[in-house]
Amino acid sequence: MQSNLFREEAKMSISKTRQKLVDVARQLFAKNGIANTTMNDIALASGKGRRTLYTYFKSKEEVYTAVIESELERLSDKLDEVSAKKIRPQEKIIELIYTHLSQIRETVVRNGNLRAEFFRNIWMVEKVRKHFDEDEIELFRRVFAEGVAEGEFDIQDIDLVADITHYCIKGLEVPFIYGRLGHGMTEESTKPQVARIVYGALGKLKS
């Protein structure tokens, strides 16, 4: 029993140390940019030392990948919170769309100099976010299936519609981040129009 408890505490310590390194790296990347941040900078700022840093990461690229993964986990947690809400599927879909876009924008904006890397190394970001994308598509599948079961959506192929929804939202990320989408309009003022478009595409039944 004590042995199992010791292993669990060790795992928690490892997890906290790794996350500390990732958090420090994100802040340095955001402030100075990736090119101007070294592994030694990360080690010094974290107070963990180079040996500890290299125990978890072999290179700065690995640290950068971990930073992206950490940011995507934050977004995924927010989407899971929306998915768990006790609201109608049609309302849940709209909230998921806005949560995705607003969280992506918040992530890019709060990361300062790092945001340029998000767009410059787009293929690297795409590779890292593959699992996130798959999870989000599955989340949309569940909500659409729920809506069909409750008679809110008239969807023949849930898998296809979930794929299309995900990639449509993904395509809106850049214009949303730069404020080119619904310029001058508030989120509340755009939601009714977005809802009409989405519900029309999903074959929303009359209530």
GROMACS .gro file of C-alpha atoms in nm:
model
  207
    1MET     CA    1   0.000   0.000   0.000
    2GLN     CA    2   0.278   0.243   0.095
    3SER     CA    3   0.468   0.145  -0.220
    4ASN     CA    4   0.170   0.232  -0.441
    5LEU     CA    5   0.125   0.562  -0.258
    6PHE     CA    6   0.492   0.645  -0.309
    7ARG     CA    7   0.465   0.573  -0.683
    8GLU     CA    8   0.159   0.794  -0.715
    9GLU     CA    9   0.332   1.080  -0.535
   10ALA     CA   10   0.638   1.037  -0.757
   11LYS     CA   11   0.421   1.053  -1.069
   12MET     CA   12   0.252   1.369  -0.942
   13SER     CA   13   0.592   1.527  -0.873
   14ILE     CA   14   0.713   1.439  -1.224
   15SER     CA   15   0.396   1.579  -1.378
   16LYS     CA   16   0.424   1.905  -1.181
   17THR     CA   17   0.790   1.948  -1.271
   18ARG     CA   18   0.724   1.892  -1.641
   19GLN     CA   19   0.429   2.133  -1.639
   20LYS     CA   20   0.640   2.394  -1.461
   21LEU     CA   21   0.902   2.370  -1.735
   22VAL     CA   22   0.634   2.398  -2.005
   23ASP     CA   23   0.472   2.701  -1.838
   24VAL     CA   24   0.806   2.879  -1.802
   25ALA     CA   25   0.898   2.801  -2.164
   26ARG     CA   26   0.564   2.935  -2.287
   27GLN     CA   27   0.619   3.263  -2.104
   28LEU     CA   28   0.972   3.299  -2.244
   29PHE     CA   29   0.861   3.208  -2.597
   30ALA     CA   30   0.577   3.461  -2.570
   31LYS     CA   31   0.809   3.736  -2.445
   32ASN     CA   32   1.121   3.677  -2.652
   33GLY     CA   33   1.017   3.447  -2.936
   34ILE     CA   34   1.139   3.093  -2.990
   35ALA     CA   35   1.452   3.189  -3.181
   36ASN     CA   36   1.567   3.415  -2.897
   37THR     CA   37   1.502   3.162  -2.621
   38THR     CA   38   1.754   2.892  -2.537
   39MET     CA   39   1.731   2.573  -2.335
   40ASN     CA   40   1.959   2.740  -2.082
   41ASP     CA   41   1.714   3.031  -2.053
   42ILE     CA   42   1.434   2.788  -1.975
   43ALA     CA   43   1.644   2.601  -1.720
   44LEU     CA   44   1.747   2.922  -1.542
   45ALA     CA   45   1.398   3.076  -1.540
   46SER     CA   46   1.241   2.755  -1.408
   47GLY     CA   47   1.499   2.716  -1.134
   48LYS     CA   48   1.522   2.347  -1.219
   49GLY     CA   49   1.862   2.334  -1.390
   50ARG     CA   50   1.973   2.203  -1.730
   51ARG     CA   51   1.998   1.841  -1.615
   52THR     CA   52   1.634   1.839  -1.506
   53LEU     CA   53   1.522   2.013  -1.826
   54TYR     CA   54   1.703   1.760  -2.047
   55THR     CA   55   1.550   1.477  -1.844
   56TYR     CA   56   1.212   1.577  -1.984
   57PHE     CA   57   1.300   1.732  -2.320
   58LYS     CA   58   1.580   1.654  -2.565
   59SER     CA   59   1.553   1.983  -2.756
   60LYS     CA   60   1.385   2.321  -2.772
   61GLU     CA   61   1.159   2.184  -3.046
   62GLU     CA   62   1.028   1.922  -2.804
   63VAL     CA   63   0.956   2.196  -2.550
   64TYR     CA   64   0.772   2.398  -2.816
   65THR     CA   65   0.563   2.094  -2.906
   66ALA     CA   66   0.477   2.046  -2.538
   67VAL     CA   67   0.372   2.412  -2.515
   68ILE     CA   68   0.132   2.372  -2.808
   69GLU     CA   69  -0.006   2.051  -2.657
   70SER     CA   70  -0.060   2.226  -2.325
   71GLU     CA   71  -0.248   2.511  -2.493
   72LEU     CA   72  -0.467   2.266  -2.683
   73GLU     CA   73  -0.545   2.082  -2.359
   74ARG     CA   74  -0.678   2.408  -2.217
   75LEU     CA   75  -0.903   2.448  -2.520
   76SER     CA   76  -1.014   2.086  -2.498
   77ASP     CA   77  -1.107   2.126  -2.131
   78LYS     CA   78  -1.323   2.429  -2.215
   79LEU     CA   79  -1.504   2.237  -2.490
   80ASP     CA   80  -1.563   1.946  -2.254
   81GLU     CA   81  -1.718   2.188  -2.004
   82VAL     CA   82  -1.962   2.309  -2.271
   83SER     CA   83  -2.037   1.954  -2.381
   84ALA     CA   84  -2.128   1.857  -2.023
   85LYS     CA   85  -2.379   2.142  -1.984
   86LYS     CA   86  -2.745   2.052  -1.942
   87ILE     CA   87  -2.866   2.258  -2.237
   88ARG     CA   88  -3.040   2.171  -2.565
   89PRO     CA   89  -2.816   2.027  -2.840
   90GLN     CA   90  -2.891   2.323  -3.070
   91GLU     CA   91  -2.770   2.567  -2.803
   92LYS     CA   92  -2.472   2.347  -2.726
   93ILE     CA   93  -2.353   2.349  -3.089
   94ILE     CA   94  -2.351   2.729  -3.104
   95GLU     CA   95  -2.171   2.756  -2.771
   96LEU     CA   96  -1.911   2.502  -2.885
   97ILE     CA   97  -1.844   2.704  -3.199
   98TYR     CA   98  -1.795   3.030  -3.010
   99THR     CA   99  -1.593   2.864  -2.733
  100HIS     CA  100  -1.357   2.712  -2.991
  101LEU     CA  101  -1.302   3.042  -3.171
  102SER     CA  102  -1.275   3.262  -2.862
  103GLN     CA  103  -1.033   3.024  -2.689
  104ILE     CA  104  -0.813   2.997  -2.999
  105ARG     CA  105  -0.802   3.378  -3.020
  106GLU     CA  106  -0.724   3.408  -2.648
  107THR     CA  107  -0.444   3.153  -2.684
  108VAL     CA  108  -0.282   3.336  -2.972
  109VAL     CA  109  -0.321   3.683  -2.820
  110ARG     CA  110  -0.189   3.589  -2.476
  111ASN     CA  111   0.121   3.428  -2.624
  112GLY     CA  112   0.271   3.750  -2.761
  113ASN     CA  113   0.574   3.677  -2.982
  114LEU     CA  114   0.482   3.311  -2.989
  115ARG     CA  115   0.173   3.378  -3.200
  116ALA     CA  116   0.388   3.445  -3.507
  117GLU     CA  117   0.525   3.093  -3.471
  118PHE     CA  118   0.174   2.949  -3.467
  119PHE     CA  119   0.124   3.078  -3.821
  120ARG     CA  120   0.482   3.047  -3.946
  121ASN     CA  121   0.509   2.681  -3.841
  122ILE     CA  122   0.151   2.595  -3.929
  123TRP     CA  123   0.235   2.240  -4.041
  124MET     CA  124   0.407   2.166  -3.712
  125VAL     CA  125   0.106   2.301  -3.526
  126GLU     CA  126  -0.122   2.088  -3.743
  127LYS     CA  127   0.077   1.778  -3.658
  128VAL     CA  128   0.055   1.847  -3.285
  129ARG     CA  129  -0.317   1.930  -3.292
  130LYS     CA  130  -0.416   1.613  -3.479
  131HIS     CA  131  -0.540   1.438  -3.164
  132PHE     CA  132  -0.724   1.750  -3.050
  133ASP     CA  133  -0.900   1.771  -3.387
  134GLU     CA  134  -1.004   1.406  -3.365
  135ASP     CA  135  -1.140   1.457  -3.014
  136GLU     CA  136  -1.336   1.765  -3.119
  137ILE     CA  137  -1.492   1.582  -3.414
  138GLU     CA  138  -1.598   1.303  -3.178
  139LEU     CA  139  -1.749   1.562  -2.945
  140PHE     CA  140  -1.954   1.706  -3.233
  141ARG     CA  141  -2.068   1.355  -3.325
  142ARG     CA  142  -2.204   1.303  -2.975
  143VAL     CA  143  -2.390   1.634  -2.970
  144PHE     CA  144  -2.537   1.578  -3.317
  145ALA     CA  145  -2.647   1.226  -3.222
  146GLU     CA  146  -2.810   1.370  -2.911
  147GLY     CA  147  -2.987   1.630  -3.123
  148VAL     CA  148  -3.111   1.369  -3.370
  149ALA     CA  149  -3.238   1.150  -3.085
  150GLU     CA  150  -3.428   1.446  -2.939
  151GLY     CA  151  -3.571   1.547  -3.277
  152GLU     CA  152  -3.383   1.877  -3.298
  153PHE     CA  153  -3.167   1.790  -3.598
  154ASP     CA  154  -3.253   1.609  -3.920
  155ILE     CA  155  -2.912   1.464  -4.009
  156GLN     CA  156  -2.863   1.162  -4.236
  157ASP     CA  157  -2.486   1.120  -4.188
  158ILE     CA  158  -2.370   1.235  -3.844
  159ASP     CA  159  -2.003   1.149  -3.910
  160LEU     CA  160  -1.991   1.361  -4.225
  161VAL     CA  161  -2.167   1.657  -4.064
  162ALA     CA  162  -1.932   1.642  -3.763
  163ASP     CA  163  -1.630   1.649  -3.997
  164ILE     CA  164  -1.768   1.942  -4.197
  165THR     CA  165  -1.856   2.139  -3.883
  166HIS     CA  166  -1.509   2.095  -3.737
  167TYR     CA  167  -1.325   2.198  -4.055
  168CYS     CA  168  -1.556   2.494  -4.115
  169ILE     CA  169  -1.481   2.627  -3.765
  170LYS     CA  170  -1.112   2.559  -3.816
  171GLY     CA  171  -1.120   2.764  -4.135
  172LEU     CA  172  -1.265   3.059  -3.944
  173GLU     CA  173  -0.986   3.070  -3.685
  174VAL     CA  174  -0.749   3.312  -3.860
  175PRO     CA  175  -1.010   3.572  -3.968
  176PHE     CA  176  -1.168   3.551  -3.621
  177ILE     CA  177  -0.832   3.605  -3.449
  178TYR     CA  178  -0.760   3.913  -3.662
  179GLY     CA  179  -1.109   4.057  -3.614
  180ARG     CA  180  -1.206   4.024  -3.979
  181LEU     CA  181  -1.512   3.814  -3.902
  182GLY     CA  182  -1.819   4.019  -3.816
  183HIS     CA  183  -1.609   4.335  -3.796
  184GLY     CA  184  -1.747   4.580  -3.542
  185MET     CA  185  -2.008   4.334  -3.415
  186THR     CA  186  -2.029   4.181  -3.070
  187GLU     CA  187  -2.051   3.810  -3.001
  188GLU     CA  188  -2.410   3.848  -2.880
  189SER     CA  189  -2.516   4.032  -3.195
  190THR     CA  190  -2.365   3.770  -3.427
  191LYS     CA  191  -2.496   3.462  -3.246
  192PRO     CA  192  -2.857   3.479  -3.383
  193GLN     CA  193  -2.728   3.504  -3.740
  194VAL     CA  194  -2.476   3.223  -3.690
  195ALA     CA  195  -2.750   3.013  -3.532
  196ARG     CA  196  -2.977   3.059  -3.836
  197ILE     CA  197  -2.698   2.950  -4.070
  198VAL     CA  198  -2.604   2.650  -3.857
  199TYR     CA  199  -2.958   2.535  -3.791
  200GLY     CA  200  -3.044   2.566  -4.160
  201ALA     CA  201  -2.745   2.352  -4.253
  202LEU     CA  202  -2.830   2.094  -3.988
  203GLY     CA  203  -3.193   2.066  -4.093
  204LYS     CA  204  -3.324   2.187  -3.759
  205LEU     CA  205  -3.681   2.072  -3.710
  206LYS     CA  206  -3.955   2.305  -3.594
  207SER     CA  207  -3.990   2.314  -3.216
   0.00000   0.00000   0.00000
